Amino acid sequence: MTMFAAAAAVLVLAGCAQPGVSQPGATVSSSTSTSAGDMPGRSVAQALAGRTFLSTGVTGRELVPGSTIRMEFGKDGSVSASAGCNQMSGTPRWDGTVLTIPNMAMTEIGCETPRMDQEQWFGDLLTAGVTVALTGNELTLTADGVILELLDRTVADPDRPLVSTEWILDGIISGTGDSGSVSSIPDGIRATLRIETERLSFFDGLNGCGTTPEPGRRIVIDGNTVRVPDAPGCSAVGCGNTGGGDSTSCFVDMSVLGSDFHYEITGGRLTVTGLGSTAGRGLTFHAADKPAPDDVTAQATETGVSATDAPATGPGPDRSRPTQEPAAAQTSPEHAPAGTSSSADGAGLIGYTFRLTRLFTDAGGVDTKYPDATFTITFHEHSADATSNCGDLRYPDVRYGSDRSNPTVDLGTPVRSTCPRIPDLGTDPSGVPSGQLMFRFADGEMWLSTGYVAWYFEPVG
């Protein structure tokens, strides 16, 4: 048994270690961060305190593809590390520039064998001792013929802005501190959040929700708190239920975003925690330009709560659930036409008007014709206008983009104009289209789709 294995066997923790976490937004400049040799009287340990480093290269050993070695140096002198699986932490011993961590505690999350082997190797390396060299934002660890190069996290993975970043949901927080946990979201669901200076919008995997930028109802970003004075409006798509037996969730409860919440950003990670009546609940996200974390432990490291592999959705709205698996249900509906030409910049939509002709729901269930439907929508570069069977609607903030290979349009939440309420289309319970949708053109039709519901349109004029 190696020294690291023996230490871990004695000190392993049943939950996530509490590493020293670098302060979000704290940038480190090479002009102020120097090696011990560059600043007399200042040790390497002092220069590292409060900083986090991510691996950029290694000589003498290959890292598991897609994995990153992370080193965190707490302001209290503690050191924590991960090699793509569990979190390790302990009290370091310094002998000049040689770092040794003789007794390390570790979380107990199972990973694939290559990652576990890499973790064992790196733990043994730290237990035996590594020579540390710090030059500006670059950290080098040398031991046993291996040279590991790391870069300060604020440079390698800078904090993303809260505003105008597309955030993708990857975890659900329940509880706080030692009694809290982070759970993964159900397979096959993609939920997103976008915050602007005066409004927020999110998609829970089934419905789009959003606040309005109208005076008195706008969100306010106050330091690390987002004030939400008015509950977001949401579309009303139901999961549907095609039979008895157990059902599977087709959405994630994101209602913590419906009132004031606290947020923290570290690199490409956003953590949201509720305030007041939603305290003890939260969500974790990664920026769309950043891959999802290696495992739930990475989320727990930044939230300070324990991790579990069990998905959880929380007490969401009272909706019936489908019997099919979400991954299957979220493909394009069975009757949706094969796509032809569509574009991520809104080409084919902008400047055109479309009339609703039919609706397809429940990914294999009902295809409803609307021969007398009065719902039409005209797309503009940054907005859209619609008429319905009860009046006019406006979509004030429309965005065009893509999700993987699918062009998308994010309609946000429609604002009531002359219409006293967001209308239903005839007896359709799904209401009007809103939130982020895929769009395609085929066979003379245009369709918008959540994956569960598709609205089919014909061009007007």
Short mmCIF file of C-alpha atoms in Angstrom, two decimals:
data_model
loop_
_atom_site.label_atom_id
_atom_site.label_comp_id
_atom_site.label_asym_id
_atom_site.label_seq_id
_atom_site.Cartn_x
_atom_site.Cartn_y
_atom_site.Cartn_z
CA MET A 1 0.00 0.00 0.00
CA THR A 2 1.40 3.42 -0.94
CA MET A 3 1.85 6.21 1.60
CA PHE A 4 -1.06 8.13 0.05
CA ALA A 5 -3.35 5.10 0.06
CA ALA A 6 -2.56 4.43 3.71
CA ALA A 7 -3.23 8.03 4.70
CA ALA A 8 -6.44 8.18 2.69
CA ALA A 9 -7.69 4.94 4.22
CA VAL A 10 -7.39 6.46 7.69
CA LEU A 11 -8.62 9.97 6.93
CA VAL A 12 -11.14 9.55 4.11
CA LEU A 13 -14.20 11.74 4.53
CA ALA A 14 -17.79 10.71 3.76
CA GLY A 15 -18.65 13.92 1.93
CA CYS A 16 -16.91 16.74 0.16
CA ALA A 17 -13.81 18.27 1.65
CA GLN A 18 -13.94 21.98 2.35
CA PRO A 19 -11.01 23.42 0.41
CA GLY A 20 -9.85 26.97 0.59
CA VAL A 21 -11.59 28.63 -2.36
CA SER A 22 -10.14 31.59 -4.18
CA GLN A 23 -12.23 34.74 -4.05
CA PRO A 24 -14.39 35.23 -7.18
CA GLY A 25 -13.28 38.15 -9.27
CA ALA A 26 -9.83 38.46 -7.65
CA THR A 27 -7.36 38.88 -10.48
CA VAL A 28 -3.66 38.21 -10.14
CA SER A 29 -1.11 40.19 -12.06
CA SER A 30 2.36 38.97 -12.93
CA SER A 31 3.73 42.30 -11.69
CA THR A 32 2.56 41.57 -8.13
CA SER A 33 2.83 37.77 -8.01
CA THR A 34 6.47 36.76 -7.87
CA SER A 35 8.48 33.75 -6.90
CA ALA A 36 10.20 33.61 -3.53
CA GLY A 37 13.50 34.28 -5.25
CA ASP A 38 12.18 37.54 -6.71
CA MET A 39 10.99 38.95 -3.36
CA PRO A 40 13.34 38.56 -0.38
CA GLY A 41 11.58 37.53 2.82
CA ARG A 42 8.46 36.28 1.04
CA SER A 43 8.04 32.50 0.90
CA VAL A 44 6.48 30.52 -1.92
CA ALA A 45 3.68 29.53 0.48
CA GLN A 46 2.86 33.19 1.12
CA ALA A 47 2.86 33.98 -2.59
CA LEU A 48 0.48 31.06 -3.27
CA ALA A 49 -2.03 31.81 -0.49
CA GLY A 50 -5.56 32.41 -1.76
CA ARG A 51 -4.84 31.28 -5.30
CA THR A 52 -6.01 28.39 -7.50
CA PHE A 53 -4.08 26.85 -10.39
CA LEU A 54 -5.15 24.63 -13.30
CA SER A 55 -2.91 22.28 -15.24
CA THR A 56 -1.84 23.33 -18.73
CA GLY A 57 0.78 20.69 -19.53
CA VAL A 58 2.81 17.80 -18.14
CA THR A 59 6.13 16.22 -19.05
CA GLY A 60 6.95 12.65 -18.10
CA ARG A 61 3.35 11.47 -17.83
CA GLU A 62 0.15 11.72 -19.86
CA LEU A 63 -3.01 13.02 -18.21
CA VAL A 64 -6.36 11.34 -18.82
CA PRO A 65 -7.97 13.06 -21.85
CA GLY A 66 -10.45 15.72 -20.75
CA SER A 67 -9.15 15.84 -17.17
CA THR A 68 -7.57 18.78 -15.36
CA ILE A 69 -5.38 18.84 -12.27
CA ARG A 70 -6.43 21.60 -9.90
CA MET A 71 -4.43 22.99 -6.96
CA GLU A 72 -6.00 25.37 -4.43
CA PHE A 73 -3.94 27.16 -1.79
CA GLY A 74 -6.10 28.50 1.02
CA LYS A 75 -5.46 31.78 2.77
CA ASP A 76 -5.22 29.77 5.99
CA GLY A 77 -2.30 27.76 4.58
CA SER A 78 -4.31 24.67 3.67
CA VAL A 79 -3.92 22.95 0.31
CA SER A 80 -6.53 21.03 -1.68
CA ALA A 81 -6.23 19.30 -5.02
CA SER A 82 -8.11 17.22 -7.54
CA ALA A 83 -6.97 15.15 -10.49
CA GLY A 84 -10.29 14.76 -12.30
CA CYS A 85 -12.22 12.75 -9.72
CA ASN A 86 -12.22 13.19 -5.93
CA GLN A 87 -11.21 16.18 -3.86
CA MET A 88 -8.08 15.83 -1.70
CA SER A 89 -7.08 18.21 1.07
CA GLY A 90 -4.63 18.47 3.93
CA THR A 91 -2.18 20.56 5.93
CA PRO A 92 1.05 21.08 4.00
CA ARG A 93 4.62 20.95 5.18
CA TRP A 94 7.07 23.31 3.54
CA ASP A 95 10.84 22.81 3.46
CA GLY A 96 12.00 25.79 1.44
CA THR A 97 10.38 25.22 -1.95
CA VAL A 98 9.52 21.55 -1.34
CA LEU A 99 5.84 20.91 -0.60
CA THR A 100 4.73 17.73 1.19
CA ILE A 101 1.19 16.83 2.26
CA PRO A 102 1.64 13.74 4.46
CA ASN A 103 -1.94 13.17 5.63
CA MET A 104 -4.63 13.93 3.08
CA ALA A 105 -8.39 13.57 3.44
CA MET A 106 -10.39 12.67 0.37
CA THR A 107 -13.98 12.46 -0.81
CA GLU A 108 -15.46 9.10 -1.86
CA ILE A 109 -16.89 9.61 -5.34
CA GLY A 110 -16.29 6.65 -7.64
CA CYS A 111 -14.88 7.43 -11.09
CA GLU A 112 -13.64 5.54 -14.11
CA THR A 113 -10.47 3.51 -13.53
CA PRO A 114 -8.11 5.80 -15.52
CA ARG A 115 -9.15 8.79 -13.41
CA MET A 116 -8.85 6.82 -10.18
CA ASP A 117 -5.34 5.71 -11.22
CA GLN A 118 -4.39 9.30 -12.05
CA GLU A 119 -5.73 10.43 -8.68
CA GLN A 120 -3.69 7.77 -6.90
CA TRP A 121 -0.54 8.81 -8.78
CA PHE A 122 -1.00 12.52 -8.02
CA GLY A 123 -1.84 11.84 -4.37
CA ASP A 124 1.33 9.76 -3.99
CA LEU A 125 3.30 12.57 -5.62
CA LEU A 126 2.05 15.15 -3.10
CA THR A 127 2.54 12.77 -0.18
CA ALA A 128 6.17 12.12 -1.16
CA GLY A 129 6.87 15.80 -1.89
CA VAL A 130 7.16 18.08 -4.93
CA THR A 131 9.46 20.99 -5.70
CA VAL A 132 7.46 24.16 -6.29
CA ALA A 133 8.45 27.07 -8.53
CA LEU A 134 6.24 30.13 -8.97
CA THR A 135 6.87 32.76 -11.63
CA GLY A 136 4.09 35.30 -11.94
CA ASN A 137 0.95 33.35 -12.81
CA GLU A 138 2.82 30.17 -13.73
CA LEU A 139 3.29 27.35 -11.22
CA THR A 140 5.55 24.34 -11.80
CA LEU A 141 5.60 21.15 -9.72
CA THR A 142 8.56 18.81 -10.20
CA ALA A 143 9.03 15.32 -8.74
CA ASP A 144 10.04 11.82 -9.75
CA GLY A 145 10.87 12.77 -13.34
CA VAL A 146 7.54 14.56 -13.86
CA ILE A 147 7.14 18.28 -14.57
CA LEU A 148 3.59 19.57 -14.11
CA GLU A 149 2.81 23.06 -15.41
CA LEU A 150 -0.16 25.01 -14.06
CA LEU A 151 -1.59 28.48 -14.64
CA ASP A 152 -3.41 30.79 -12.24
CA ARG A 153 -7.14 30.12 -12.51
CA THR A 154 -7.96 33.80 -13.06
CA VAL A 155 -5.89 33.66 -16.25
CA ALA A 156 -6.61 30.09 -17.37
CA ASP A 157 -10.34 30.33 -16.66
CA PRO A 158 -11.31 33.97 -15.97
CA ASP A 159 -14.59 34.87 -14.32
CA ARG A 160 -17.38 35.21 -16.85
CA PRO A 161 -19.73 38.20 -16.60
CA LEU A 162 -23.12 37.51 -15.07
CA VAL A 163 -24.86 39.59 -17.74
CA SER A 164 -25.19 38.38 -21.35
CA THR A 165 -23.58 34.98 -20.68
CA GLU A 166 -25.58 31.88 -21.55
CA TRP A 167 -25.54 29.66 -18.45
CA ILE A 168 -26.31 25.94 -18.72
CA LEU A 169 -27.75 24.17 -15.67
CA ASP A 170 -25.76 21.20 -14.36
CA GLY A 171 -26.60 20.86 -10.67
CA ILE A 172 -29.32 21.33 -8.05
CA ILE A 173 -28.46 22.42 -4.50
CA SER A 174 -30.51 21.25 -1.52
CA GLY A 175 -29.62 22.47 1.96
CA THR A 176 -26.54 24.36 3.12
CA GLY A 177 -23.15 23.57 4.61
CA ASP A 178 -22.48 20.04 5.84
CA SER A 179 -26.16 19.11 5.54
CA GLY A 180 -26.43 20.29 1.94
CA SER A 181 -25.99 18.32 -1.26
CA VAL A 182 -25.59 18.90 -4.99
CA SER A 183 -27.45 16.59 -7.36
CA SER A 184 -27.11 16.20 -11.11
CA ILE A 185 -30.04 17.06 -13.36
CA PRO A 186 -32.01 14.30 -15.12
CA ASP A 187 -30.43 12.89 -18.26
CA GLY A 188 -31.61 14.36 -21.54
CA ILE A 189 -32.68 17.75 -20.17
CA ARG A 190 -30.97 20.97 -21.20
CA ALA A 191 -31.95 23.95 -19.07
CA THR A 192 -30.52 27.43 -19.47
CA LEU A 193 -30.41 30.87 -17.84
CA ARG A 194 -29.69 34.27 -19.33
CA ILE A 195 -29.53 37.50 -17.35
CA GLU A 196 -29.52 40.98 -18.84
CA THR A 197 -29.28 44.33 -17.08
CA GLU A 198 -33.06 44.65 -16.64
CA ARG A 199 -34.51 41.16 -17.14
CA LEU A 200 -33.81 37.48 -16.82
CA SER A 201 -35.08 34.51 -18.79
CA PHE A 202 -34.66 30.79 -18.29
CA PHE A 203 -35.72 27.52 -19.88
CA ASP A 204 -36.38 24.59 -17.54
CA GLY A 205 -36.18 21.92 -20.22
CA LEU A 206 -39.86 22.27 -21.09
CA ASN A 207 -41.08 25.84 -20.57
CA GLY A 208 -39.58 29.25 -21.10
CA CYS A 209 -39.91 31.83 -18.32
CA GLY A 210 -38.89 35.46 -18.12
CA THR A 211 -39.34 38.77 -16.38
CA THR A 212 -40.34 41.96 -18.13
CA PRO A 213 -38.16 45.07 -18.55
CA GLU A 214 -41.13 47.33 -17.83
CA PRO A 215 -40.48 50.06 -15.22
CA GLY A 216 -41.13 48.85 -11.68
CA ARG A 217 -40.87 45.22 -12.75
CA ARG A 218 -37.25 45.14 -13.87
CA ILE A 219 -34.67 43.03 -12.09
CA VAL A 220 -31.94 44.87 -10.18
CA ILE A 221 -28.39 43.53 -9.84
CA ASP A 222 -27.18 44.73 -6.44
CA GLY A 223 -23.64 43.51 -5.78
CA ASN A 224 -23.90 39.72 -5.55
CA THR A 225 -27.68 39.79 -5.22
CA VAL A 226 -30.25 39.80 -8.01
CA ARG A 227 -33.52 41.45 -6.95
CA VAL A 228 -36.57 40.03 -8.73
CA PRO A 229 -39.55 42.30 -7.95
CA ASP A 230 -42.05 40.44 -10.12
CA ALA A 231 -42.41 36.69 -10.63
CA PRO A 232 -41.41 35.60 -14.15
CA GLY A 233 -44.14 34.72 -16.61
CA CYS A 234 -43.90 31.23 -18.08
CA SER A 235 -45.33 29.29 -20.98
CA ALA A 236 -47.68 26.49 -19.93
CA VAL A 237 -46.53 23.37 -21.74
CA GLY A 238 -47.39 20.18 -19.84
CA CYS A 239 -45.29 17.03 -19.97
CA GLY A 240 -48.36 14.99 -20.82
CA ASN A 241 -49.07 11.47 -19.71
CA THR A 242 -49.60 8.65 -22.18
CA GLY A 243 -50.34 5.93 -19.70
CA GLY A 244 -50.06 4.66 -16.16
CA GLY A 245 -47.04 3.57 -14.18
CA ASP A 246 -44.01 5.50 -13.09
CA SER A 247 -43.23 8.71 -14.94
CA THR A 248 -39.98 10.52 -15.60
CA SER A 249 -39.39 14.22 -15.09
CA CYS A 250 -39.22 16.25 -18.27
CA PHE A 251 -38.21 19.54 -16.64
CA VAL A 252 -36.16 20.90 -13.74
CA ASP A 253 -37.55 23.05 -10.95
CA MET A 254 -35.85 26.44 -11.41
CA SER A 255 -38.36 28.44 -9.38
CA VAL A 256 -35.56 29.68 -7.08
CA LEU A 257 -34.97 32.22 -9.89
CA GLY A 258 -38.48 33.61 -9.39
CA SER A 259 -37.50 35.73 -6.37
CA ASP A 260 -34.38 37.41 -4.95
CA PHE A 261 -31.25 35.26 -5.06
CA HIS A 262 -27.53 35.43 -4.29
CA TYR A 263 -24.93 34.48 -6.88
CA GLU A 264 -21.21 33.68 -7.03
CA ILE A 265 -19.08 33.32 -10.17
CA THR A 266 -15.79 31.44 -10.28
CA GLY A 267 -14.35 31.16 -13.76
CA GLY A 268 -17.03 29.66 -15.97
CA ARG A 269 -19.12 28.48 -13.02
CA LEU A 270 -22.20 30.24 -11.62
CA THR A 271 -23.78 29.27 -8.30
CA VAL A 272 -27.22 30.64 -7.43
CA THR A 273 -28.66 30.33 -3.91
CA GLY A 274 -32.10 31.42 -2.80
CA LEU A 275 -32.87 34.12 -0.25
CA GLY A 276 -35.82 34.40 2.11
CA SER A 277 -38.44 31.77 1.42
CA THR A 278 -36.12 29.95 -1.02
CA ALA A 279 -33.11 29.80 1.32
CA GLY A 280 -31.50 26.37 1.31
CA ARG A 281 -32.18 25.87 -2.40
CA GLY A 282 -29.93 26.67 -5.31
CA LEU A 283 -28.66 25.85 -8.78
CA THR A 284 -25.24 25.48 -10.38
CA PHE A 285 -24.45 26.41 -13.98
CA HIS A 286 -21.51 26.42 -16.37
CA ALA A 287 -21.00 28.98 -19.10
CA ALA A 288 -21.92 27.80 -22.58
CA ASP A 289 -18.29 28.32 -23.66
CA LYS A 290 -17.05 25.99 -20.90
CA PRO A 291 -17.46 22.19 -20.87
CA ALA A 292 -19.61 20.67 -18.14
CA PRO A 293 -17.63 19.74 -15.00
CA ASP A 294 -15.95 16.32 -14.86
CA ASP A 295 -18.31 15.20 -12.10
CA VAL A 296 -20.67 16.47 -9.43
CA THR A 297 -17.72 16.80 -7.03
CA ALA A 298 -16.47 19.74 -9.07
CA GLN A 299 -19.78 21.49 -8.38
CA ALA A 300 -19.66 20.68 -4.68
CA THR A 301 -16.13 22.09 -4.42
CA GLU A 302 -17.44 25.52 -5.35
CA THR A 303 -20.72 25.40 -3.41
CA GLY A 304 -19.34 24.04 -0.13
CA VAL A 305 -21.88 21.23 0.14
CA SER A 306 -21.69 17.49 -0.36
CA ALA A 307 -22.28 15.72 -3.66
CA THR A 308 -24.51 12.90 -4.77
CA ASP A 309 -24.96 11.20 -8.10
CA ALA A 310 -28.73 10.91 -7.66
CA PRO A 311 -30.71 13.29 -9.89
CA ALA A 312 -33.22 15.53 -8.17
CA THR A 313 -35.81 17.96 -9.44
CA GLY A 314 -37.41 19.37 -6.30
CA PRO A 315 -41.05 20.38 -5.87
CA GLY A 316 -41.75 21.70 -9.34
CA PRO A 317 -45.07 22.92 -10.66
CA ASP A 318 -47.96 20.47 -10.70
CA ARG A 319 -47.58 19.01 -14.17
CA SER A 320 -48.30 15.55 -15.45
CA ARG A 321 -45.20 13.62 -16.50
CA PRO A 322 -44.49 11.55 -19.61
CA THR A 323 -43.82 7.84 -19.44
CA GLN A 324 -41.09 8.00 -22.07
CA GLU A 325 -37.46 8.73 -21.20
CA PRO A 326 -36.56 12.44 -21.52
CA ALA A 327 -33.67 11.73 -23.88
CA ALA A 328 -36.09 10.15 -26.34
CA ALA A 329 -38.83 12.71 -25.76
CA GLN A 330 -36.57 15.67 -26.42
CA THR A 331 -35.66 14.72 -29.96
CA SER A 332 -37.53 16.56 -32.70
CA PRO A 333 -41.21 15.46 -32.70
CA GLU A 334 -42.08 12.45 -34.80
CA HIS A 335 -44.22 14.39 -37.25
CA ALA A 336 -41.81 17.30 -37.56
CA PRO A 337 -40.59 17.69 -41.15
CA ALA A 338 -36.95 17.06 -41.93
CA GLY A 339 -35.08 20.34 -41.80
CA THR A 340 -33.81 22.06 -44.88
CA SER A 341 -32.29 25.53 -44.75
CA SER A 342 -32.17 27.43 -41.45
CA SER A 343 -29.56 29.70 -39.97
CA ALA A 344 -28.16 30.61 -36.55
CA ASP A 345 -28.31 34.33 -37.45
CA GLY A 346 -32.08 34.30 -37.91
CA ALA A 347 -31.99 34.22 -41.72
CA GLY A 348 -35.38 33.14 -43.00
CA LEU A 349 -37.15 34.50 -39.92
CA ILE A 350 -36.12 38.16 -39.71
CA GLY A 351 -38.45 40.34 -41.75
CA TYR A 352 -41.02 37.60 -42.34
CA THR A 353 -44.51 36.89 -40.99
CA PHE A 354 -45.86 33.40 -40.24
CA ARG A 355 -49.34 32.06 -39.40
CA LEU A 356 -49.89 29.11 -37.06
CA THR A 357 -51.50 26.10 -38.77
CA ARG A 358 -51.11 23.21 -36.33
CA LEU A 359 -49.53 22.09 -33.08
CA PHE A 360 -47.80 18.84 -32.22
CA THR A 361 -47.52 17.85 -28.54
CA ASP A 362 -46.17 15.15 -26.24
CA ALA A 363 -43.47 13.84 -28.62
CA GLY A 364 -45.65 11.21 -30.27
CA GLY A 365 -49.07 12.10 -28.93
CA VAL A 366 -51.40 14.70 -30.41
CA ASP A 367 -51.21 16.56 -33.72
CA THR A 368 -53.83 19.32 -33.54
CA LYS A 369 -54.96 21.32 -36.57
CA TYR A 370 -55.79 25.01 -36.22
CA PRO A 371 -57.52 25.94 -39.51
CA ASP A 372 -59.11 29.01 -37.91
CA ALA A 373 -56.12 30.07 -35.81
CA THR A 374 -55.48 33.80 -35.74
CA PHE A 375 -52.00 33.60 -34.23
CA THR A 376 -49.40 35.20 -36.49
CA ILE A 377 -45.87 36.32 -35.65
CA THR A 378 -43.50 38.74 -37.40
CA PHE A 379 -39.79 38.47 -36.62
CA HIS A 380 -37.50 41.50 -36.40
CA GLU A 381 -33.76 41.65 -35.75
CA HIS A 382 -34.10 41.96 -31.97
CA SER A 383 -37.84 41.58 -31.32
CA ALA A 384 -41.07 40.09 -32.66
CA ASP A 385 -44.73 41.10 -32.85
CA ALA A 386 -47.67 38.73 -32.73
CA THR A 387 -51.43 38.85 -33.07
CA SER A 388 -53.68 36.30 -31.44
CA ASN A 389 -57.32 35.50 -30.88
CA CYS A 390 -57.42 38.00 -28.01
CA GLY A 391 -55.22 40.83 -29.21
CA ASP A 392 -51.62 41.84 -29.79
CA LEU A 393 -48.46 40.58 -28.12
CA ARG A 394 -44.87 41.76 -28.28
CA TYR A 395 -41.66 39.82 -27.76
CA PRO A 396 -39.27 42.65 -26.75
CA ASP A 397 -36.01 40.69 -26.60
CA VAL A 398 -35.49 38.05 -29.30
CA ARG A 399 -32.12 36.34 -29.77
CA TYR A 400 -30.94 34.04 -32.54
CA GLY A 401 -28.28 31.38 -32.06
CA SER A 402 -27.64 27.65 -32.22
CA ASP A 403 -27.63 24.62 -29.93
CA ARG A 404 -25.22 22.05 -31.29
CA SER A 405 -26.29 21.79 -34.96
CA ASN A 406 -29.78 23.21 -34.44
CA PRO A 407 -30.51 26.89 -35.13
CA THR A 408 -32.44 28.42 -32.23
CA VAL A 409 -34.52 31.47 -31.50
CA ASP A 410 -34.97 32.66 -27.91
CA LEU A 411 -38.29 34.51 -27.84
CA GLY A 412 -38.09 35.29 -24.15
CA THR A 413 -41.44 36.07 -22.56
CA PRO A 414 -44.20 37.85 -24.50
CA VAL A 415 -45.44 41.15 -23.11
CA ARG A 416 -49.17 41.84 -23.00
CA SER A 417 -50.16 44.68 -25.26
CA THR A 418 -53.86 44.94 -26.07
CA CYS A 419 -54.29 41.34 -24.97
CA PRO A 420 -55.48 41.18 -21.31
CA ARG A 421 -53.81 37.80 -20.79
CA ILE A 422 -51.35 35.52 -22.53
CA PRO A 423 -53.78 33.68 -24.81
CA ASP A 424 -54.42 30.02 -25.33
CA LEU A 425 -54.70 28.95 -28.93
CA GLY A 426 -58.28 27.70 -29.02
CA THR A 427 -58.40 24.95 -26.39
CA ASP A 428 -54.66 24.28 -26.54
CA PRO A 429 -53.17 24.12 -23.01
CA SER A 430 -49.69 24.89 -24.29
CA GLY A 431 -50.26 28.58 -24.89
CA VAL A 432 -48.13 30.69 -27.20
CA PRO A 433 -44.51 29.91 -28.07
CA SER A 434 -41.90 31.43 -25.76
CA GLY A 435 -38.41 30.83 -24.43
CA GLN A 436 -35.62 29.11 -26.36
CA LEU A 437 -36.84 27.07 -29.33
CA MET A 438 -35.32 25.19 -32.25
CA PHE A 439 -36.50 26.31 -35.68
CA ARG A 440 -36.46 24.62 -39.07
CA PHE A 441 -37.90 25.07 -42.58
CA ALA A 442 -39.20 22.18 -44.71
CA ASP A 443 -41.94 21.41 -47.20
CA GLY A 444 -43.10 25.02 -47.28
CA GLU A 445 -43.50 25.15 -43.48
CA MET A 446 -41.58 26.66 -40.60
CA TRP A 447 -41.70 25.04 -37.19
CA LEU A 448 -40.61 26.04 -33.71
CA SER A 449 -39.99 23.27 -31.19
CA THR A 450 -39.16 22.78 -27.51
CA GLY A 451 -38.53 19.10 -28.17
CA TYR A 452 -41.87 18.20 -26.58
CA VAL A 453 -44.04 20.66 -28.45
CA ALA A 454 -43.80 21.94 -32.03
CA TRP A 455 -45.68 24.88 -33.49
CA TYR A 456 -46.09 24.67 -37.30
CA PHE A 457 -46.46 27.85 -39.37
CA GLU A 458 -47.02 28.84 -42.97
CA PRO A 459 -45.52 32.01 -44.43
CA VAL A 460 -47.86 34.96 -44.92
CA GLY A 461 -47.56 36.96 -48.12
#
